[in-house]
Structures are given as structure tokens and as C-alpha cells.
C-alpha positions as a Markdown table, in Angstrom:
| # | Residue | x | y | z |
|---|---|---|---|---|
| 1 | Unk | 11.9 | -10.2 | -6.2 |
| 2 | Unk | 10.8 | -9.2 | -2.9 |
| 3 | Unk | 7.3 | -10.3 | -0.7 |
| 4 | Unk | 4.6 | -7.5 | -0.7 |
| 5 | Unk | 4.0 | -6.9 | 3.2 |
| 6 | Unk | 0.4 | -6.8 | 4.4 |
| 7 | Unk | -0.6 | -3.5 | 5.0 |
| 8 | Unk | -4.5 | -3.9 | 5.3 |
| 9 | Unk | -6.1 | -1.6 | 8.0 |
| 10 | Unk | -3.0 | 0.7 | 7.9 |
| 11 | Unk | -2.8 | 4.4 | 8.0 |
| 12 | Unk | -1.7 | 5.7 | 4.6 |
| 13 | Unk | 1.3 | 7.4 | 6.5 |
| 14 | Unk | 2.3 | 3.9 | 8.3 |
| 15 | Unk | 1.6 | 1.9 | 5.3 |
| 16 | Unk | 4.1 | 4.0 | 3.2 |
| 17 | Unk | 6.3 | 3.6 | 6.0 |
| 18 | Unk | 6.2 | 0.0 | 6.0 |
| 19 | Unk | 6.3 | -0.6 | 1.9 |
| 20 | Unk | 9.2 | 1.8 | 1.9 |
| 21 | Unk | 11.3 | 0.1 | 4.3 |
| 22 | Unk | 10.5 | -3.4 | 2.4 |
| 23 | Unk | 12.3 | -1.2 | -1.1 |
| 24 | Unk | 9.0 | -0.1 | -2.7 |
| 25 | Unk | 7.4 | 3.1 | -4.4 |
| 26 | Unk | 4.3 | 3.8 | -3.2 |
| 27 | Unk | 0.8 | 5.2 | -5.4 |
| 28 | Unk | -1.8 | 6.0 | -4.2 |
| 29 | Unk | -5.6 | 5.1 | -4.5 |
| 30 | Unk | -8.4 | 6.9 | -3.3 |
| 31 | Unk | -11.6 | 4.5 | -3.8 |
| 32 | Unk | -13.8 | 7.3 | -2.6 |
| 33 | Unk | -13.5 | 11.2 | -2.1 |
| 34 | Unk | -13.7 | 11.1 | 1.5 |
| 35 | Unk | -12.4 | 8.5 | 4.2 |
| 36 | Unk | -10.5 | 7.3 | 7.0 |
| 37 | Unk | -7.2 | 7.1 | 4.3 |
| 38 | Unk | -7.1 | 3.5 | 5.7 |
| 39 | Unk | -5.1 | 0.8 | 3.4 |
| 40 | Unk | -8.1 | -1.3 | 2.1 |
| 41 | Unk | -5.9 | -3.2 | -0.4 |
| 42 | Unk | -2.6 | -3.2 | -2.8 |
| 43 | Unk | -1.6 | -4.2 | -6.0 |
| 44 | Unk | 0.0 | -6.6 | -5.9 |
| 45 | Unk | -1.3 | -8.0 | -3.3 |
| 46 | Unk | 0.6 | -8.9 | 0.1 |
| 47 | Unk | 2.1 | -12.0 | -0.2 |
| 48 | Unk | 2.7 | -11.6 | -3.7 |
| 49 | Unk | 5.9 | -11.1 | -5.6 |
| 50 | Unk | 7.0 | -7.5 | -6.9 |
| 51 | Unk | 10.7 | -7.0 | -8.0 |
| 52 | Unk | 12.5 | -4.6 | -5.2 |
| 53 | Unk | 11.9 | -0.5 | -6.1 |
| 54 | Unk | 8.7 | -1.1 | -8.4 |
| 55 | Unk | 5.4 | 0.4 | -7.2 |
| 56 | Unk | 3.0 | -0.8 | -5.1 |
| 57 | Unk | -0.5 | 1.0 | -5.6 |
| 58 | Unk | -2.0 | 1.4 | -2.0 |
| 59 | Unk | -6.2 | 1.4 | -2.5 |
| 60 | Unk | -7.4 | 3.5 | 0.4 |
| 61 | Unk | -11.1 | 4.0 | 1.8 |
């Protein structure tokens, strides 16, 4: 199991970047049609627990 980083406030680019790095997949969220693409949350969480390669569902707005 492996610690989901925070990635709050990030780009989508840079927070793919950074879940990558830390072994996850990456899915993608858009909460609305149009945005910054900034990381408003993820599930799980950061902080939380996810085993190493599953996916982390970025929640942009």
C-alpha cells in the first residue's frame, strides 16, 4: 500500500505527473464542462491508502 500524495490546486498535467511517479493510474474527472483543469480533489483521498498501480480518480474544476 502506498500514501496518496496531495495534489489539490495542481494542474491536471502536474498532478499526473506527481501520482505517476508515486506508482499510480490516473482518471480523470471533469466536475464541470469548462475550467481551469485544476485538481479539486481525488479518490482516495491524499493521505489515504491505495495499493501501488491502482487508480487514482483526479476531480478537476
Amino acid at each position: 500500500m502506498k500514501v496518496v500524495p496531495r495534489t489539490r490546486g495542481l494542474s491536471l498535467d502536474r498532478a499526473r505527473e506527481v501520482l505517476t511517479k508515486a506508482g499510480f493510474k490516473v482518471q480523470v474527472n471533469r466536475l464541470i464542462n469548462f475550467g481551469f483543469d485544476l485538481v479539486q480533489s481525488t479518490n482516495p483521498g491524499a493521505g489515504k491508502k491505495a495499493p501501488e498501480g491502482s487508480t487514482i480518480t483526479v476531480n478537476l474544476v
